[in-house]
Amino acid sequence: MPAIRRILVANRGEIALRVIRTAQEMGIETVAVYSDADRTALHVRRATHAVHLGGSKPSESYLDIGKVVAAAKKSGCDALHPGYGFLSENEDAAQACIDAGVEFLGPPPPAILAMGDKVEARKIAMKAGVPLVPGLQEEVDEARLAAAAKQVGYPVMLKAAAGGGGKGIRIVREEKQLLEAFHMARAEAKGAFGDDRVYLEKFVTRPRHVEIQVMADKHGNVVHYGERECSVQRRHQKLVEESPCIALSPEVRAQMGKAACDLARAVGYVGAGTVEFLYSEGRFYFLEMNTRLQVEHPVTEMRYGVDLVREQIRVGAGEKLAPVAEPRGHSIEVRVNAEDPNTYFPSLGRITRLNMPGGPGVRLDSALFRGMEVTPFYDSMLAKLVVHGADREQAIARCQRALRELRIVGVSTSLPVALRTLQSDEFRSGDYDTGILDRIDKRPPASRRELAMLAAAAARFLVTERVGAGAGGTRAQGDAAPRWAMLGRVERLRRSTP
Amino acid sequence: MPAIRRILVANRGEIALRVIRTAQEMGIETVAVYSDADRTALHVRRATHAVHLGGSKPSESYLDIGKVVAAAKKSGCDALHPGYGFLSENEDAAQACIDAGVEFLGPPPPAILAMGDKVEARKIAMKAGVPLVPGLQEEVDEARLAAAAKQVGYPVMLKAAAGGGGKGIRIVREEKQLLEAFHMARAEAKGAFGDDRVYLEKFVTRPRHVEIQVMADKHGNVVHYGERECSVQRRHQKLVEESPCIALSPEVRAQMGKAACDLARAVGYVGAGTVEFLYSEGRFYFLEMNTRLQVEHPVTEMRYGVDLVREQIRVGAGEKLAPVAEPRGHSIEVRVNAEDPNTYFPSLGRITRLNMPGGPGVRLDSALFRGMEVTPFYDSMLAKLVVHGADREQAIARCQRALRELRIVGVSTSLPVALRTLQSDEFRSGDYDTGILDRIDKRPPASRRELAMLAAAAARFLVTERVGAGAGGTRAQGDAAPRWAMLGRVERLRRSTP
Amino acid sequence: MKYLTKLEGEEREFTIERHGDRLVARSGDRTFALDMALVGDGDTFSLLVDGRSYDVVADVQREEVVLQMLGERYAVHVEDERERAAHAVAGHKAGGRRELRAAMPGIVVDVKVAEGSQVEEGQTLVVLEAMKMQNPLVAESAGRVSRVLCKKGEAVAGGALLLEME
Amino acid sequence: MKYLTKLEGEEREFTIERHGDRLVARSGDRTFALDMALVGDGDTFSLLVDGRSYDVVADVQREEVVLQMLGERYAVHVEDERERAAHAVAGHKAGGRRELRAAMPGIVVDVKVAEGSQVEEGQTLVVLEAMKMQNPLVAESAGRVSRVLCKKGEAVAGGALLLEME
């Protein structure tokens, strides 16, 4: 197997930067690809080369297999890293790479195909002896829907067969909601994956979402790096992840790790993958396998002292897996999304201020920069804050500390919700499940509100005073906007239009 | 021993923030103290309380024992953390704390006194069986100077008896430089420590500066956390530190660790301390003991997974030392100073841009923020960049990557010199000594210079073009400053004058 | 200067005066000693309240003050005395008309109601797709749809008026 | 537009022209295809040179362009055609006079020479204390001190003229 000297990074945002960072540390060149909206994105500026793909819509750029693979060929890349999302779980993309003689840094197309079809994946898991949630192992259509749901028993879940990342998932608690939810799930599935097949399964009560990080090389070795607990979710999107999961006994942990490796072997897996399980009351059930690097992989990296992207590249170059070190301490990741903390609606705008957290045990993965525009074209995740501590208590305290240090101004973010989660008794006790976010009061503590009102009044006082003084005691127009706000506007006008 | 609930942080800059971070993670309140120049400094804004001390000169604020200890008492603190510099190695400050019933988070006054006097320290070390550099064990005066130097043999070093941090040190290669160097060393010593005593010793050839991190509790336990290699120095100020030191054999490492612990025991040490050695050709010699937390302590923290500030606080509260974990991997710290990369002169100004490094294995300790003014009142260190990797090669590559990500605009910094050091064959080979910086070419590589010239011309072209377009094709004054630069000035005018 | 502040349904009145370098704030029978300094980079204050320290990012746009402090974000409405008087004169012009606006830019993938429709609280009115998520926009209370200003397939800007209800 | 650039004693001439979205730079017989975009926050460029990517922070103050790229800092002097012509007319007015300026604000702790002193290259002229370090300022070449503009114990601003030599 030849060494890898130049990698096309077929992604954007923090994950593109993540790959570029490791490649740079390995002395490997990187080729960034970009859409119109991303001309000045950080992944373009940090790569050694950059190739323009096309329009801002993903279909015109990051999702266009032909353009991406042609860029890899033309720029002399010997490998392609798909990141997550976009083409990362697309077997056609993997095959196109192989056909072009470019190493795809992910599993072989048949493994992607098998695990990407959730119905097929369940069949393979069953065969490999991996436990499953009760439900239908096949696609449902509108005609059989109500009968099937009744048979499995409410509440039920509708899930996109081609899904992943929580898109196209609906929970249905009673029959009268069933049809609308089915149509919405199909529409979302169609929009997100171009495939509107949906399947149905029992909704497990008080479930925890626990997943195993696996890695396989081309020599038949399969290892795992323990579990991640990902139960803090809203709209089936993870918000806070941690490792280890304190609910698991050593026996269950070992069984889960073995099951994940068995499944990887059953599909001839190569590279990094994640096997997701539901865990409830001492038992675990296979959910799906994500045939790519997961958003929350740094949680594992910090505990095991491993660079999973480096391992992916090493595996792609035909090297054998490095031995897995003993895990140390506890780590927690918080996803920082541009969204309204109450409605979870995306929040768009320009980042006017960015204060990064620092100090011991804190890692920030993001492609944010001051002046960046958050556009509606792509995912709303802005950053991942990951901390590591000697134990869970220290990790929680450290994460709260870092969350207060991290400041993003210009859009609303999920930071306050994450902070409230970490402060909640439920999270701190460790006895929580995927419903935790619905139970947490997302409002700032009452004790703090009066302080905020005082600070707001004082801020207005000071601004008014300064404008008065700065303008020599006069004001241009009666109730003029403070000079201060004006400066903010001038800064906004600086925006690039080259 | 009562628990510690509120700590006065008797320092400023990154080390004050360092202490505040750990205290916050432990649920302990912090009281910041500040001078006039530091009213809006980050340590003031991040602490839970803040007390004004006085003028911007250290003697009117951070060095004024009476004011600092009074602030601790008045604000209800049960402990005081001195950081490094300022009062950290001042036995009167430690005694004043004890007298006021405030726990001083450092060693007992007699230990500070004994190790603070370099002549006395050498006597104690000799008694404890710790090897010493040949030289005079006592203070020299002008009359005996030339004879003493001749006796020890050139080159010799003149060092402040009350010294530390490289201040008041001069190397003298021949007799005709001796007198001027002596006066300068005394003047610097007087200015920095209020004590102009100077002593003299042999200058060891190709020495490496290697130090041991020790920690002692109040129950007689003394441990060490291995060594740090600090040979990359300019003007006797460390610039790059790493751990482990690859020159040490396991035997020498063990002997050095034991010698450090023996010395700590010999002076009844409590808390964190560092024993500095010169290492040359398989032998090591005691230099001095720093009776405080060292600037470069994060290098040790990243390898051992320990929070040394937490241990200091625990020791202060009367708890026993936690067991020392096995070290993992390799770490490197780079100090980022506001200075001209060629002359090492301090560079003052306002920070107009700050890009923080991120991703795996990177830690930044700093009190920097955009808009901060770098003033002449305090030390020129702006930040510490610390990385950790699986091995030395990976740590060096990661450190280079992070150095490129870290951008500070507004003052000149030592970043380019650090980058060049990490890229040099001498550093990468590991076979270097304290003279390494004098041998490194500090100019940007020739291959990059033409590119910079091209980029500069293109930047001017684009700015000129944009100004033309932005002003509707006209220019106010013939060769007007670009609108762009104007905006920069407007932003500078925003500066606080409340 | 006297200020009326509103945050999530609560109200507080503060009187703020300068005394040399410091400010004094009063609310009811309580007094706060404030030391408030604008930080070099323009939108941040270091605020000391009776010696306790807060790092506050404030975006002051007349009566709307958006704060970030202690990891929280607060949108506080702040009226000074003159503004309060002016608002009292202007009266309550809003009446019973309610608006449904797009909370973000997106594509209208479905309009579930027509002009004249009677709707119940919680009923889905419009489905907006943004960032690849389908977001059902629901009626906050029962009423009648008086105007529909968007149509299926249309791309709308953030804040765009989608429909009006009575 | 034609530019003469100077960096640490080296000179390069570039001709830069716009071709649609791209720029073309020529130097001697070499041609570079540039794609240069100003990043949102005002002082940063994303520069692609023949497909290679560079992230450049540029402070452009007329002829002085200070760049940060690839971890390095470069102070490049850039003259355009008109400026070059203007400088040629203005000629070399500087003559043989040399200045010693304070590289940073500090306190003059010693003045080692007087007006009229003959000094050698490397000789200490003034000792300036800043950031608690004593910094000896030395003569860059031999000459005669023509004016002394500072005195012992005086606080001086960065850039202040300390003495003149001939």
Short mmCIF file of C-alpha atoms in Angstrom, two decimals, chain A residues 29 34 39 44-45 47-50 350 369-370 494 496, chain D residues 35 37-42 44 46 48 51-53 55:
data_model
loop_
_atom_site.label_atom_id
_atom_site.label_comp_id
_atom_site.label_asym_id
_atom_site.label_seq_id
_atom_site.Cartn_x
_atom_site.Cartn_y
_atom_site.Cartn_z
CA GLU A 29 -1.10 17.93 2.26
CA TYR A 34 -15.78 24.73 -1.23
CA ARG A 39 -15.15 30.87 -0.25
CA VAL A 44 -10.45 26.68 2.78
CA ARG A 45 -7.95 28.95 4.51
CA ALA A 47 -5.90 23.58 3.85
CA THR A 48 -2.78 23.61 1.70
CA HIS A 49 -4.88 23.71 -1.50
CA ALA A 50 -8.46 24.64 -2.34
CA ARG A 350 -22.97 37.22 11.67
CA PHE A 369 -14.21 32.94 13.25
CA ARG A 370 -15.23 36.46 14.08
CA ARG A 494 -17.10 45.77 6.45
CA SER A 496 -16.67 41.07 2.23
CA ASP D 35 -7.95 34.35 -6.16
CA ALA D 37 -11.09 37.22 -1.04
CA LEU D 38 -11.48 39.55 1.92
CA VAL D 39 -12.71 37.62 4.93
CA GLY D 40 -15.74 38.91 6.85
CA ASP D 41 -13.82 40.40 9.71
CA GLY D 42 -11.90 42.93 7.73
CA THR D 44 -7.84 38.87 6.69
CA SER D 46 -8.03 34.11 1.79
CA LEU D 48 -5.22 31.18 -3.49
CA GLY D 51 -4.67 26.68 -6.18
CA ARG D 52 -2.45 26.75 -3.10
CA SER D 53 -4.21 28.29 -0.14
CA ASP D 55 -4.61 32.63 5.12
#
